[in-house]
Short mmCIF file of C-alpha atoms in Angstrom, two decimals:
data_model
loop_
_atom_site.label_atom_id
_atom_site.label_comp_id
_atom_site.label_asym_id
_atom_site.label_seq_id
_atom_site.Cartn_x
_atom_site.Cartn_y
_atom_site.Cartn_z
CA UNK A 1 -39.20 -7.13 43.80
CA UNK A 2 -38.69 -9.74 41.06
CA UNK A 3 -35.69 -12.05 41.31
CA UNK A 4 -34.48 -13.78 38.13
CA UNK A 5 -33.52 -17.35 39.05
CA UNK A 6 -33.08 -18.90 35.58
CA UNK A 7 -29.44 -18.65 34.35
CA UNK A 8 -30.66 -18.50 30.74
CA UNK A 9 -32.97 -15.56 31.44
CA UNK A 10 -30.22 -13.84 33.40
CA UNK A 11 -27.81 -14.24 30.49
CA UNK A 12 -30.41 -12.91 28.06
CA UNK A 13 -31.11 -9.92 30.32
CA UNK A 14 -27.38 -9.15 30.53
CA UNK A 15 -27.01 -9.39 26.74
CA UNK A 16 -29.92 -7.00 26.14
CA UNK A 17 -28.60 -4.57 28.73
CA UNK A 18 -25.17 -4.49 27.06
CA UNK A 19 -26.78 -3.89 23.66
CA UNK A 20 -28.81 -1.02 25.06
CA UNK A 21 -25.62 0.58 26.37
CA UNK A 22 -23.85 0.39 22.96
CA UNK A 23 -24.30 3.50 20.86
CA UNK A 24 -23.06 4.32 17.41
CA UNK A 25 -21.10 7.58 17.38
CA UNK A 26 -20.55 9.24 14.01
CA UNK A 27 -17.63 11.54 13.21
CA UNK A 28 -17.54 14.08 10.35
CA UNK A 29 -14.39 15.77 9.05
CA UNK A 30 -12.91 17.62 6.09
CA UNK A 31 -9.40 17.85 4.62
CA UNK A 32 -8.26 20.81 2.46
CA UNK A 33 -5.05 22.20 0.98
CA UNK A 34 -3.49 24.80 3.25
CA UNK A 35 -2.63 27.30 0.51
CA UNK A 36 -5.60 27.06 -1.87
CA UNK A 37 -8.27 25.92 0.63
CA UNK A 38 -9.47 23.46 -2.00
CA UNK A 39 -10.74 20.03 -0.84
CA UNK A 40 -8.43 17.03 -1.02
CA UNK A 41 -10.14 14.20 -2.87
CA UNK A 42 -9.57 10.47 -2.19
CA UNK A 43 -7.40 11.03 0.89
CA UNK A 44 -7.26 7.93 3.09
CA UNK A 45 -7.91 8.24 6.83
CA UNK A 46 -6.99 5.17 8.87
CA UNK A 47 -7.33 4.63 12.63
CA UNK A 48 -5.61 1.30 13.40
CA UNK A 49 -6.76 1.01 17.02
CA UNK A 50 -10.41 1.30 15.89
CA UNK A 51 -9.81 -0.78 12.74
CA UNK A 52 -11.31 2.00 10.62
CA UNK A 53 -10.30 3.06 7.10
CA UNK A 54 -12.26 5.66 5.15
CA UNK A 55 -11.67 8.12 2.28
CA UNK A 56 -12.67 11.67 1.46
CA UNK A 57 -15.32 12.37 -1.17
CA UNK A 58 -15.42 15.00 -3.91
CA UNK A 59 -15.81 17.77 -1.32
CA UNK A 60 -12.88 16.58 0.79
CA UNK A 61 -15.27 15.32 3.47
CA UNK A 62 -15.11 12.02 5.33
CA UNK A 63 -17.06 10.27 8.06
CA UNK A 64 -17.02 7.06 10.06
CA UNK A 65 -19.06 5.32 12.74
CA UNK A 66 -17.73 3.80 15.97
CA UNK A 67 -19.07 2.78 19.35
CA UNK A 68 -15.96 3.93 21.18
CA UNK A 69 -15.26 7.43 22.48
CA UNK A 70 -11.95 9.12 23.23
CA UNK A 71 -8.95 10.56 21.37
CA UNK A 72 -7.21 8.38 18.78
CA UNK A 73 -4.29 8.79 16.39
CA UNK A 74 -5.26 8.75 12.70
CA UNK A 75 -2.95 8.40 9.70
CA UNK A 76 -3.80 10.54 6.62
CA UNK A 77 -2.31 9.71 3.25
CA UNK A 78 -2.95 10.53 -0.41
CA UNK A 79 -1.16 11.45 -3.59
CA UNK A 80 0.47 14.87 -3.35
CA UNK A 81 1.90 14.94 0.20
CA UNK A 82 3.66 12.78 2.72
CA UNK A 83 1.68 10.72 5.21
CA UNK A 84 1.10 12.39 8.56
CA UNK A 85 -0.72 11.70 11.83
CA UNK A 86 -3.44 13.72 13.55
CA UNK A 87 -5.43 13.22 16.74
CA UNK A 88 -9.16 12.67 16.32
CA UNK A 89 -11.53 12.98 19.27
CA UNK A 90 -14.73 10.92 19.23
CA UNK A 91 -17.57 12.13 21.43
CA UNK A 92 -20.94 10.64 22.24
CA UNK A 93 -23.44 11.09 19.43
CA UNK A 94 -22.24 13.27 16.55
CA UNK A 95 -18.81 14.93 16.32
CA UNK A 96 -17.71 17.48 13.71
CA UNK A 97 -13.93 17.78 13.60
CA UNK A 98 -12.07 21.03 12.85
CA UNK A 99 -11.02 21.28 9.20
CA UNK A 100 -7.66 19.59 8.60
CA UNK A 101 -5.27 21.63 6.45
CA UNK A 102 -2.20 20.09 4.80
CA UNK A 103 0.78 21.51 2.95
CA UNK A 104 1.38 19.92 -0.47
CA UNK A 105 4.71 18.15 -0.85
CA UNK A 106 6.27 16.07 -3.61
CA UNK A 107 4.26 12.93 -4.34
CA UNK A 108 5.68 9.43 -4.84
CA UNK A 109 6.54 8.70 -8.49
CA UNK A 110 5.03 5.22 -8.62
CA UNK A 111 1.45 6.11 -7.70
CA UNK A 112 -1.00 8.02 -9.85
CA UNK A 113 -4.36 9.20 -8.52
CA UNK A 114 -6.58 10.70 -11.20
CA UNK A 115 -8.05 14.17 -11.09
CA UNK A 116 -11.83 14.34 -10.82
CA UNK A 117 -12.07 16.03 -14.21
CA UNK A 118 -11.64 12.79 -16.16
CA UNK A 119 -13.47 12.32 -19.43
CA UNK A 120 -15.24 9.12 -18.44
CA UNK A 121 -15.96 5.60 -19.65
CA UNK A 122 -17.42 6.71 -22.96
CA UNK A 123 -15.44 5.88 -26.10
CA UNK A 124 -13.71 2.59 -25.38
CA UNK A 125 -12.94 0.20 -28.20
CA UNK A 126 -13.96 -3.44 -27.93
CA UNK A 127 -14.11 -6.48 -30.14
CA UNK A 128 -17.21 -7.30 -32.16
CA UNK A 129 -18.21 -10.02 -29.72
CA UNK A 130 -18.17 -7.54 -26.84
CA UNK A 131 -14.94 -8.70 -25.21
CA UNK A 132 -11.93 -6.52 -24.60
CA UNK A 133 -9.33 -6.17 -27.34
CA UNK A 134 -6.20 -7.83 -26.03
CA UNK A 135 -4.02 -6.77 -28.96
CA UNK A 136 -4.52 -3.07 -28.24
CA UNK A 137 -4.05 -1.13 -25.06
CA UNK A 138 -7.80 -0.46 -24.60
CA UNK A 139 -7.32 1.71 -21.53
CA UNK A 140 -10.32 3.85 -20.66
CA UNK A 141 -10.22 7.57 -21.32
CA UNK A 142 -10.87 8.07 -17.62
CA UNK A 143 -7.16 7.38 -17.13
CA UNK A 144 -6.20 10.34 -19.32
CA UNK A 145 -6.42 12.66 -16.31
CA UNK A 146 -3.58 10.96 -14.41
CA UNK A 147 -0.88 13.40 -13.36
CA UNK A 148 1.92 11.46 -15.01
CA UNK A 149 2.56 13.01 -18.49
CA UNK A 150 3.53 9.75 -20.19
CA UNK A 151 0.59 7.86 -18.72
CA UNK A 152 -1.77 10.63 -19.83
CA UNK A 153 -0.56 10.43 -23.43
CA UNK A 154 -0.04 6.68 -23.72
CA UNK A 155 -3.37 5.38 -22.40
CA UNK A 156 -6.54 6.00 -24.37
CA UNK A 157 -5.01 8.73 -26.53
CA UNK A 158 -2.55 6.38 -28.27
CA UNK A 159 -4.63 3.27 -27.62
CA UNK A 160 -6.76 4.22 -30.64
CA UNK A 161 -3.78 3.20 -32.80
CA UNK A 162 -3.17 -0.11 -30.97
CA UNK A 163 -0.34 1.39 -28.95
CA UNK A 164 0.59 -0.92 -26.09
CA UNK A 165 1.68 0.76 -22.86
CA UNK A 166 5.19 -0.47 -21.99
CA UNK A 167 4.80 -3.10 -24.71
CA UNK A 168 2.32 -5.24 -22.74
CA UNK A 169 -1.01 -6.52 -24.03
CA UNK A 170 -4.25 -5.51 -22.38
CA UNK A 171 -4.49 -8.79 -20.48
CA UNK A 172 -1.54 -7.62 -18.34
CA UNK A 173 -3.65 -4.76 -16.95
CA UNK A 174 -5.92 -5.24 -13.93
CA UNK A 175 -9.14 -3.54 -12.87
CA UNK A 176 -10.67 -3.86 -9.39
CA UNK A 177 -13.99 -2.45 -8.24
CA UNK A 178 -14.33 -2.57 -4.45
CA UNK A 179 -11.59 -5.21 -4.37
CA UNK A 180 -13.27 -7.50 -6.92
CA UNK A 181 -11.31 -8.17 -10.16
CA UNK A 182 -13.24 -7.14 -13.28
CA UNK A 183 -10.95 -8.48 -16.01
CA UNK A 184 -12.54 -10.36 -18.89
CA UNK A 185 -12.79 -14.08 -18.00
CA UNK A 186 -11.97 -15.32 -21.52
CA UNK A 187 -9.23 -13.02 -22.76
CA UNK A 188 -8.08 -11.53 -19.46
CA UNK A 189 -8.23 -7.94 -20.66
CA UNK A 190 -9.93 -4.96 -19.03
CA UNK A 191 -13.49 -4.50 -20.30
CA UNK A 192 -14.42 -0.89 -19.52
CA UNK A 193 -17.64 -1.02 -21.52
CA UNK A 194 -19.18 -2.93 -18.60
CA UNK A 195 -19.28 0.32 -16.59
CA UNK A 196 -19.51 2.93 -19.35
CA UNK A 197 -21.83 5.90 -19.09
CA UNK A 198 -21.59 6.09 -15.28
CA UNK A 199 -19.00 8.84 -14.86
CA UNK A 200 -20.51 10.35 -11.72
CA UNK A 201 -20.14 7.24 -9.55
CA UNK A 202 -16.81 5.78 -10.74
CA UNK A 203 -14.50 8.68 -9.93
CA UNK A 204 -12.82 7.42 -6.73
CA UNK A 205 -9.90 5.52 -8.22
CA UNK A 206 -6.24 4.75 -7.60
CA UNK A 207 -3.77 3.82 -10.35
CA UNK A 208 -0.44 2.04 -9.95
CA UNK A 209 1.95 1.03 -12.70
CA UNK A 210 3.80 -2.30 -12.79
CA UNK A 211 4.51 -5.00 -10.24
CA UNK A 212 4.53 -3.46 -6.78
CA UNK A 213 2.67 -3.94 -3.50
CA UNK A 214 -0.76 -2.33 -3.37
CA UNK A 215 -3.55 -2.14 -0.82
CA UNK A 216 -5.87 -4.27 -2.92
CA UNK A 217 -3.79 -6.78 -4.95
CA UNK A 218 -0.33 -7.73 -6.16
CA UNK A 219 -1.07 -6.12 -9.50
CA UNK A 220 -0.04 -7.00 -13.03
CA UNK A 221 2.82 -6.01 -15.30
CA UNK A 222 0.79 -3.23 -16.86
CA UNK A 223 -1.64 -0.71 -15.38
CA UNK A 224 -3.42 -1.58 -12.11
CA UNK A 225 -6.61 0.37 -11.44
CA UNK A 226 -8.69 0.26 -8.25
CA UNK A 227 -12.11 1.94 -8.16
CA UNK A 228 -14.05 2.47 -4.93
CA UNK A 229 -17.73 2.59 -5.88
CA UNK A 230 -19.12 2.30 -2.34
CA UNK A 231 -22.16 4.43 -1.58
CA UNK A 232 -20.40 6.21 1.30
CA UNK A 233 -17.60 7.63 -0.89
CA UNK A 234 -19.99 9.20 -3.41
CA UNK A 235 -20.32 12.96 -3.22
CA UNK A 236 -23.76 13.90 -1.82
CA UNK A 237 -25.59 15.30 -4.82
CA UNK A 238 -28.59 15.25 -7.11
CA UNK A 239 -27.32 15.79 -10.63
CA UNK A 240 -29.15 15.91 -13.97
CA UNK A 241 -27.06 16.48 -17.08
CA UNK A 242 -27.37 16.50 -20.85
CA UNK A 243 -24.55 16.46 -23.42
CA UNK A 244 -24.45 16.62 -27.20
CA UNK A 245 -21.46 15.37 -29.15
CA UNK A 246 -20.35 14.41 -32.66
CA UNK A 247 -18.35 11.34 -31.71
CA UNK A 248 -19.82 7.83 -31.30
CA UNK A 249 -23.22 9.13 -30.20
CA UNK A 250 -25.18 12.34 -30.56
CA UNK A 251 -26.91 12.73 -27.17
CA UNK A 252 -26.39 11.72 -23.56
CA UNK A 253 -28.54 12.21 -20.47
CA UNK A 254 -27.52 11.27 -16.93
CA UNK A 255 -29.27 11.30 -13.55
CA UNK A 256 -27.37 10.73 -10.29
CA UNK A 257 -28.49 10.94 -6.66
CA UNK A 258 -26.23 10.17 -3.68
CA UNK A 259 -27.15 10.73 -0.03
CA UNK A 260 -23.73 10.46 1.58
CA UNK A 261 -23.29 8.79 4.95
CA UNK A 262 -26.03 9.68 7.43
CA UNK A 263 -25.84 9.64 11.22
CA UNK A 264 -27.13 6.06 11.40
CA UNK A 265 -24.30 4.78 9.22
CA UNK A 266 -26.35 4.31 6.03
CA UNK A 267 -25.48 5.57 2.54
CA UNK A 268 -27.36 5.26 -0.76
CA UNK A 269 -26.37 6.10 -4.33
CA UNK A 270 -28.17 5.73 -7.67
CA UNK A 271 -27.20 6.67 -11.22
CA UNK A 272 -28.66 6.08 -14.68
CA UNK A 273 -27.73 7.27 -18.15
CA UNK A 274 -28.71 6.91 -21.80
CA UNK A 275 -26.57 7.58 -24.86
CA UNK A 276 -28.00 7.37 -28.36
CA UNK A 277 -27.67 8.30 -32.01
CA UNK A 278 -29.94 7.25 -34.85
CA UNK A 279 -26.90 7.80 -37.03
CA UNK A 280 -23.48 8.85 -35.79
CA UNK A 281 -20.93 11.09 -37.54
CA UNK A 282 -20.03 8.15 -39.82
CA UNK A 283 -22.74 7.10 -42.25
CA UNK A 284 -24.38 3.80 -41.30
CA UNK A 285 -23.37 3.87 -37.64
CA UNK A 286 -25.83 4.04 -34.75
CA UNK A 287 -25.63 4.01 -30.95
CA UNK A 288 -28.08 2.86 -28.27
CA UNK A 289 -26.57 2.49 -24.80
CA UNK A 290 -27.80 2.52 -21.22
CA UNK A 291 -26.06 2.55 -17.85
CA UNK A 292 -27.45 1.89 -14.40
CA UNK A 293 -25.90 1.84 -10.93
CA UNK A 294 -27.35 1.31 -7.45
CA UNK A 295 -25.40 1.05 -4.20
CA UNK A 296 -26.30 0.80 -0.52
CA UNK A 297 -23.85 0.66 2.36
CA UNK A 298 -24.12 0.20 6.11
CA UNK A 299 -21.16 1.00 8.35
CA UNK A 300 -20.86 -0.97 11.59
CA UNK A 301 -18.37 -0.76 14.41
CA UNK A 302 -15.61 -2.74 12.69
CA UNK A 303 -17.15 -3.74 9.37
CA UNK A 304 -18.90 -2.34 6.31
CA UNK A 305 -21.68 -4.05 4.39
CA UNK A 306 -21.83 -2.78 0.80
CA UNK A 307 -24.09 -3.95 -2.02
CA UNK A 308 -23.68 -2.72 -5.61
CA UNK A 309 -25.59 -3.42 -8.81
CA UNK A 310 -24.19 -2.11 -12.10
CA UNK A 311 -24.83 -2.70 -15.78
CA UNK A 312 -24.24 -1.05 -19.16
CA UNK A 313 -26.08 -2.73 -22.07
CA UNK A 314 -24.90 -1.36 -25.42
CA UNK A 315 -26.05 -1.90 -28.99
CA UNK A 316 -24.13 -0.07 -31.68
CA UNK A 317 -23.01 -0.04 -35.28
CA UNK A 318 -19.42 1.08 -35.43
CA UNK A 319 -16.67 1.95 -37.85
CA UNK A 320 -13.23 0.40 -37.63
CA UNK A 321 -9.65 1.26 -38.62
CA UNK A 322 -8.55 0.25 -42.12
CA UNK A 323 -5.63 0.79 -44.46
CA UNK A 324 -5.70 2.73 -47.73
CA UNK A 325 -4.80 -0.46 -49.60
CA UNK A 326 -7.88 -2.28 -48.26
CA UNK A 327 -10.12 0.63 -49.27
CA UNK A 328 -8.66 0.64 -52.82
CA UNK A 329 -9.17 -3.12 -53.22
CA UNK A 330 -12.78 -2.90 -52.00
CA UNK A 331 -13.50 0.27 -53.94
CA UNK A 332 -15.01 1.93 -50.85
CA UNK A 333 -14.05 2.75 -47.28
CA UNK A 334 -17.30 1.14 -46.08
CA UNK A 335 -16.30 -2.39 -47.14
#
């Protein structure tokens, strides 16, 4: 029999033994509407005692990893129904929870969570130097799908005519991606072109209007948008799409692959797109744009480690708004 006499070796042996005992347990669940049986998207599931917060994906599914086992109380909240509590049992290894069904109730009036059928970050106006236009609203068309009627009409739809939501300039709006502010550093406005062409991976978003407490910031006077682009919230999919249009560009291709969260707590997501037109609907215009996105996430007992790379280089020749008087003075509308 071997006797360990060194205190340092004994401490190291104890540390290794404790690590061998620890095991990551993964829990899978799904939340649907009771009447329609449709999945509930972007619902938040929080378990305070485990210090866990996660959200449902496009299929209404969620998952989390913990080293503890037992039954814990979880709070579920999202736009469309009141918060409620459920008991979640964590077992050793992998646990699949029974489907959670909820009855839709009246939603709060000050929170807008977009539908998944948004148009996307495609046709957003920007200044010639590539910065956001602070004199116009310049709110992305992805916000057009919000459930509030006024917000749907007043964002990108009226923003084409320099309409300013609630009278505020664009620099009063805020945009956060995974908690990081993405406002333009020079003018302070929201620059949606930085993430354009990546519709498939920027769908998990929450919108709040005006100064009020939020989970991610104090917010601005205007529109406050939070986008969760973590790999674990992306809907597991492999998607290849092609679109043809007669707006700013003629063609668009997009490739997206997301793995979802696996049993070891890892998630990966990749997306790439190209939009182009040798000449757009307006004579003399052209469009050459790319978008790329890569994300990897590792969920630990009490923390998440998430890395994201995103870019959207664009080169385009564009038309701009003008008055009839300017066209008469120049003798052409292409002045």
